Amino acid sequence: MNKNVLRNFSYGVYVVSALDGQRPTGCVANSIMQITSSPATVAVSMNHDNYTNSCIEKSGRFSVSILSEQSDPGLIGRFGFQSGKDIDKFESVAYETVDGLPVITDSCGYITCKVIDKMETSTHTVFLGEVVDGDVPKNETPMTYAYYHKVVKGKSPKNAPTYIAEDNDTKATEKWTCSICGYVYDGETPFDELPSDYVCPICKQPKEVFKKQ
Ligand code: FE
């Protein structure tokens, strides 16, 4: 199979959030689609290993914040490449509470949902959520997964349903690559000459985590 065909599907970039008791947590998802219009229902695919999965399972509710092309890419690093088991992802992130669920301020839309059904696969749970509330707080262009890859130059975490392992023949020539999130530095200043306090624009980790790959 030519796995590149899977790259031709279109997706957005979202932060799916849920509550762990009182504590908000969340993760980046791209596999979200609307299933029916009345009642408005969406499907969300989430890896079993994602902490947010167990929080949705327990609470039966989740929110989806739709990231835009103007959203801070650091949100993707924070919510996509770190675990809510280890850190409080919403610490220092601006958010509002809607229906008791966190929605990210730096997004171009949100919905809140209650889980009405689910399906298990070998690696992911597909949650069906009936939309309870939603709004479009900002008139910005929603970020597509293609935009994230081509313009933000981000990669997919291994837990993403759309993750595709790189084949040897598709590897780029040696470049400074973030070992945490896969961001490839291709700025005009040589990487070695960047200030020591340079941080990865995606996951905000220090210069030391970059390796030549
Ligand atoms: Fe990074």
mmCIF file of C-alpha atoms and ligand atoms in Angstrom:
data_model
loop_
_atom_site.group_PDB
_atom_site.id
_atom_site.type_symbol
_atom_site.label_atom_id
_atom_site.label_comp_id
_atom_site.label_asym_id
_atom_site.label_seq_id
_atom_site.Cartn_x
_atom_site.Cartn_y
_atom_site.Cartn_z
ATOM 1 C CA MET A 1 0.000 0.000 0.000
ATOM 2 C CA ASN A 2 1.198 3.511 -0.750
ATOM 3 C CA LYS A 3 0.748 5.101 2.682
ATOM 4 C CA ASN A 4 1.024 8.567 1.161
ATOM 5 C CA VAL A 5 -2.577 8.210 -0.010
ATOM 6 C CA LEU A 6 -3.607 8.622 3.628
ATOM 7 C CA ARG A 7 -1.960 12.047 3.614
ATOM 8 C CA ASN A 8 -4.520 13.185 1.034
ATOM 9 C CA PHE A 9 -7.377 13.143 3.526
ATOM 10 C CA SER A 10 -8.193 16.569 4.945
ATOM 11 C CA TYR A 11 -8.260 17.160 8.679
ATOM 12 C CA GLY A 12 -8.297 20.040 11.107
ATOM 13 C CA VAL A 13 -6.248 20.581 14.234
ATOM 14 C CA TYR A 14 -8.179 20.532 17.484
ATOM 15 C CA VAL A 15 -7.686 20.418 21.233
ATOM 16 C CA VAL A 16 -10.078 17.921 22.823
ATOM 17 C CA SER A 17 -10.546 18.636 26.512
ATOM 18 C CA ALA A 18 -12.210 16.919 29.433
ATOM 19 C CA LEU A 19 -12.228 17.113 33.196
ATOM 20 C CA ASP A 20 -10.275 14.882 35.549
ATOM 21 C CA GLY A 21 -12.472 15.542 38.558
ATOM 22 C CA GLN A 22 -12.126 19.322 38.778
ATOM 23 C CA ARG A 23 -8.859 19.513 36.841
ATOM 24 C CA PRO A 24 -9.045 20.340 33.125
ATOM 25 C CA THR A 25 -6.867 18.386 30.743
ATOM 26 C CA GLY A 26 -6.761 17.859 26.981
ATOM 27 C CA CYS A 27 -4.836 16.736 23.944
ATOM 28 C CA VAL A 28 -4.466 17.520 20.265
ATOM 29 C CA ALA A 29 -6.660 15.560 17.861
ATOM 30 C CA ASN A 30 -7.131 15.750 14.126
ATOM 31 C CA SER A 31 -9.546 12.865 13.533
ATOM 32 C CA ILE A 32 -12.837 14.617 14.258
ATOM 33 C CA MET A 33 -15.802 14.628 11.926
ATOM 34 C CA GLN A 34 -19.449 15.580 12.006
ATOM 35 C CA ILE A 35 -21.691 12.513 11.745
ATOM 36 C CA THR A 36 -25.239 13.927 11.782
ATOM 37 C CA SER A 37 -26.740 17.416 11.718
ATOM 38 C CA SER A 38 -29.872 16.891 13.798
ATOM 39 C CA PRO A 39 -29.045 16.294 16.514
ATOM 40 C CA ALA A 40 -25.559 17.591 15.722
ATOM 41 C CA THR A 41 -23.219 14.718 16.470
ATOM 42 C CA VAL A 42 -19.456 14.383 16.037
ATOM 43 C CA ALA A 43 -17.010 11.481 16.186
ATOM 44 C CA VAL A 44 -13.622 11.841 17.866
ATOM 45 C CA SER A 45 -10.870 9.214 17.602
ATOM 46 C CA MET A 46 -8.496 9.072 20.556
ATOM 47 C CA ASN A 47 -5.618 6.746 21.460
ATOM 48 C CA HIS A 48 -6.125 4.491 24.480
ATOM 49 C CA ASP A 49 -2.850 5.795 25.932
ATOM 50 C CA ASN A 50 -4.000 9.416 25.957
ATOM 51 C CA TYR A 51 -4.875 10.551 29.456
ATOM 52 C CA THR A 52 -7.783 12.559 28.013
ATOM 53 C CA ASN A 53 -9.312 9.286 26.774
ATOM 54 C CA SER A 54 -9.785 7.998 30.326
ATOM 55 C CA CYS A 55 -11.127 11.398 31.452
ATOM 56 C CA ILE A 56 -13.775 11.396 28.681
ATOM 57 C CA GLU A 57 -14.595 7.795 29.558
ATOM 58 C CA LYS A 58 -15.146 8.669 33.228
ATOM 59 C CA SER A 59 -16.902 12.028 32.847
ATOM 60 C CA GLY A 60 -18.903 11.285 29.676
ATOM 61 C CA ARG A 61 -18.257 14.792 28.375
ATOM 62 C CA PHE A 62 -15.681 16.644 26.299
ATOM 63 C CA SER A 63 -15.090 19.904 24.472
ATOM 64 C CA VAL A 64 -13.399 20.578 21.152
ATOM 65 C CA SER A 65 -11.454 23.821 20.573
ATOM 66 C CA ILE A 66 -10.773 24.485 16.887
ATOM 67 C CA LEU A 67 -7.276 25.889 16.345
ATOM 68 C CA SER A 68 -6.821 28.526 13.659
ATOM 69 C CA GLU A 69 -3.867 29.479 11.467
ATOM 70 C CA GLN A 70 -3.313 32.346 13.926
ATOM 71 C CA SER A 71 -3.336 30.123 17.024
ATOM 72 C CA ASP A 72 -0.051 29.863 18.933
ATOM 73 C CA PRO A 73 1.711 26.690 17.631
ATOM 74 C CA GLY A 74 2.986 26.282 21.196
ATOM 75 C CA LEU A 75 -0.516 25.021 22.032
ATOM 76 C CA ILE A 76 0.151 22.018 19.779
ATOM 77 C CA GLY A 77 3.440 21.324 21.545
ATOM 78 C CA ARG A 78 1.839 21.637 24.944
ATOM 79 C CA PHE A 79 -1.324 19.631 24.226
ATOM 80 C CA GLY A 80 0.087 17.268 21.580
ATOM 81 C CA PHE A 81 3.516 16.279 22.790
ATOM 82 C CA GLN A 82 3.235 16.208 26.573
ATOM 83 C CA SER A 83 1.000 14.121 28.819
ATOM 84 C CA GLY A 84 -1.656 15.374 31.211
ATOM 85 C CA LYS A 85 -0.472 12.581 33.517
ATOM 86 C CA ASP A 86 2.770 14.529 33.991
ATOM 87 C CA ILE A 87 1.804 18.181 33.763
ATOM 88 C CA ASP A 88 -1.172 20.504 34.220
ATOM 89 C CA LYS A 89 -1.603 21.363 30.544
ATOM 90 C CA PHE A 90 -3.950 24.280 31.214
ATOM 91 C CA GLU A 91 -1.524 26.006 33.579
ATOM 92 C CA SER A 92 -0.632 29.343 31.924
ATOM 93 C CA VAL A 93 -3.024 28.665 29.001
ATOM 94 C CA ALA A 94 -5.911 31.138 28.593
ATOM 95 C CA TYR A 95 -9.270 29.354 28.577
ATOM 96 C CA GLU A 96 -12.917 29.881 29.345
ATOM 97 C CA THR A 97 -15.288 27.454 30.995
ATOM 98 C CA VAL A 98 -18.425 26.522 29.015
ATOM 99 C CA ASP A 99 -20.875 23.968 30.437
ATOM 100 C CA GLY A 100 -18.166 23.286 33.013
ATOM 101 C CA LEU A 101 -15.714 22.304 30.245
ATOM 102 C CA PRO A 102 -12.520 24.176 29.295
ATOM 103 C CA VAL A 103 -12.341 25.817 25.862
ATOM 104 C CA ILE A 104 -9.147 27.464 24.648
ATOM 105 C CA THR A 105 -9.360 31.242 24.146
ATOM 106 C CA ASP A 106 -6.788 31.229 21.321
ATOM 107 C CA SER A 107 -9.044 29.191 19.000
ATOM 108 C CA CYS A 108 -11.572 30.086 16.310
ATOM 109 C CA GLY A 109 -14.469 27.998 17.582
ATOM 110 C CA TYR A 110 -15.545 25.413 20.099
ATOM 111 C CA ILE A 111 -18.195 22.820 20.818
ATOM 112 C CA THR A 112 -19.133 21.033 24.018
ATOM 113 C CA CYS A 113 -20.427 17.471 23.798
ATOM 114 C CA LYS A 114 -21.907 14.650 25.813
ATOM 115 C CA VAL A 115 -20.839 11.117 24.924
ATOM 116 C CA ILE A 116 -23.738 9.098 23.497
ATOM 117 C CA ASP A 117 -21.832 6.078 22.206
ATOM 118 C CA LYS A 118 -18.349 4.747 21.525
ATOM 119 C CA MET A 119 -16.515 2.108 19.529
ATOM 120 C CA GLU A 120 -13.249 0.450 20.475
ATOM 121 C CA THR A 121 -10.493 -0.332 17.991
ATOM 122 C CA SER A 122 -7.179 -2.034 18.783
ATOM 123 C CA THR A 123 -5.491 1.288 19.562
ATOM 124 C CA HIS A 124 -8.175 4.008 19.616
ATOM 125 C CA THR A 125 -11.602 4.758 21.032
ATOM 126 C CA VAL A 126 -14.056 6.490 18.712
ATOM 127 C CA PHE A 127 -16.346 8.597 20.891
ATOM 128 C CA LEU A 128 -19.667 9.779 19.487
ATOM 129 C CA GLY A 129 -20.590 13.099 21.026
ATOM 130 C CA GLU A 130 -23.869 14.968 20.797
ATOM 131 C CA VAL A 131 -23.146 18.685 20.539
ATOM 132 C CA VAL A 132 -24.595 20.573 23.506
ATOM 133 C CA ASP A 133 -23.226 24.054 22.840
ATOM 134 C CA GLY A 134 -20.883 25.815 20.455
ATOM 135 C CA ASP A 135 -19.743 29.219 19.268
ATOM 136 C CA VAL A 136 -17.437 31.017 16.848
ATOM 137 C CA PRO A 137 -15.614 33.559 19.028
ATOM 138 C CA LYS A 138 -13.155 34.641 16.309
ATOM 139 C CA ASN A 139 -13.388 35.032 12.553
ATOM 140 C CA GLU A 140 -10.121 33.246 11.740
ATOM 141 C CA THR A 141 -9.206 30.524 9.249
ATOM 142 C CA PRO A 142 -9.314 27.090 10.873
ATOM 143 C CA MET A 143 -5.928 25.364 10.760
ATOM 144 C CA THR A 144 -5.822 22.281 8.555
ATOM 145 C CA TYR A 145 -3.544 19.356 9.213
ATOM 146 C CA ALA A 146 -1.834 20.091 5.877
ATOM 147 C CA TYR A 147 -1.176 23.700 6.998
ATOM 148 C CA TYR A 148 0.315 22.383 10.240
ATOM 149 C CA HIS A 149 2.694 20.136 8.313
ATOM 150 C CA LYS A 150 3.583 22.516 5.478
ATOM 151 C CA VAL A 151 3.579 25.951 7.134
ATOM 152 C CA VAL A 152 4.080 25.338 10.852
ATOM 153 C CA LYS A 153 6.358 22.411 9.860
ATOM 154 C CA GLY A 154 5.061 20.255 12.689
ATOM 155 C CA LYS A 155 4.986 16.481 12.929
ATOM 156 C CA SER A 156 2.434 13.965 14.246
ATOM 157 C CA PRO A 157 2.844 12.415 17.662
ATOM 158 C CA LYS A 158 2.961 8.602 17.594
ATOM 159 C CA ASN A 159 -0.480 8.388 19.250
ATOM 160 C CA ALA A 160 -2.219 10.235 16.396
ATOM 161 C CA PRO A 161 -4.537 8.100 14.242
ATOM 162 C CA THR A 162 -2.935 9.735 11.208
ATOM 163 C CA TYR A 163 0.656 9.043 12.311
ATOM 164 C CA ILE A 164 2.776 7.561 9.513
ATOM 165 C CA ALA A 165 6.249 6.271 10.344
ATOM 166 C CA GLU A 166 8.883 7.814 8.070
ATOM 167 C CA ASP A 167 10.359 5.434 5.541
ATOM 168 C CA ASN A 168 14.106 5.604 4.973
ATOM 169 C CA ASP A 169 13.616 6.889 1.453
ATOM 170 C CA THR A 170 11.474 9.817 2.614
ATOM 171 C CA LYS A 171 13.924 11.055 5.259
ATOM 172 C CA ALA A 172 15.308 14.523 4.648
ATOM 173 C CA THR A 173 19.019 15.201 4.561
ATOM 174 C CA GLU A 174 20.570 15.911 7.978
ATOM 175 C CA LYS A 175 18.858 18.772 9.743
ATOM 176 C CA TRP A 176 18.530 19.981 13.331
ATOM 177 C CA THR A 177 15.384 18.229 14.528
ATOM 178 C CA CYS A 178 13.572 18.530 17.861
ATOM 179 C CA SER A 179 13.770 15.121 19.544
ATOM 180 C CA ILE A 180 10.527 15.849 21.421
ATOM 181 C CA CYS A 181 8.124 17.002 18.708
ATOM 182 C CA GLY A 182 9.967 16.472 15.423
ATOM 183 C CA TYR A 183 10.101 20.160 14.450
ATOM 184 C CA VAL A 184 12.831 20.697 11.857
ATOM 185 C CA TYR A 185 14.808 23.933 12.153
ATOM 186 C CA ASP A 186 15.353 25.574 8.766
ATOM 187 C CA GLY A 187 15.846 29.215 9.683
ATOM 188 C CA GLU A 188 18.444 31.465 8.067
ATOM 189 C CA THR A 189 20.704 31.619 11.128
ATOM 190 C CA PRO A 190 22.859 28.475 11.511
ATOM 191 C CA PHE A 191 21.407 26.443 14.365
ATOM 192 C CA ASP A 192 24.734 26.440 16.251
ATOM 193 C CA GLU A 193 24.692 30.240 16.305
ATOM 194 C CA LEU A 194 21.216 30.586 17.824
ATOM 195 C CA PRO A 195 21.176 32.004 21.375
ATOM 196 C CA SER A 196 21.431 29.430 24.159
ATOM 197 C CA ASP A 197 17.929 30.333 25.361
ATOM 198 C CA TYR A 198 16.379 29.349 21.985
ATOM 199 C CA VAL A 199 13.360 27.097 22.500
ATOM 200 C CA CYS A 200 11.485 24.873 20.067
ATOM 201 C CA PRO A 201 8.611 26.951 18.632
ATOM 202 C CA ILE A 202 6.271 23.938 18.790
ATOM 203 C CA CYS A 203 6.926 22.171 22.085
ATOM 204 C CA LYS A 204 8.893 24.955 23.858
ATOM 205 C CA GLN A 205 11.668 22.588 24.893
ATOM 206 C CA PRO A 206 15.256 23.962 25.120
ATOM 207 C CA LYS A 207 17.877 23.988 22.373
ATOM 208 C CA GLU A 208 19.602 20.958 23.940
ATOM 209 C CA VAL A 209 16.829 18.575 22.825
ATOM 210 C CA PHE A 210 17.629 19.266 19.146
ATOM 211 C CA LYS A 211 19.615 16.516 17.417
ATOM 212 C CA LYS A 212 21.104 16.405 13.942
ATOM 213 C CA GLN A 213 19.032 13.922 11.954
HETATM 214 FE FE FE B 1 9.822 20.555 19.821
#
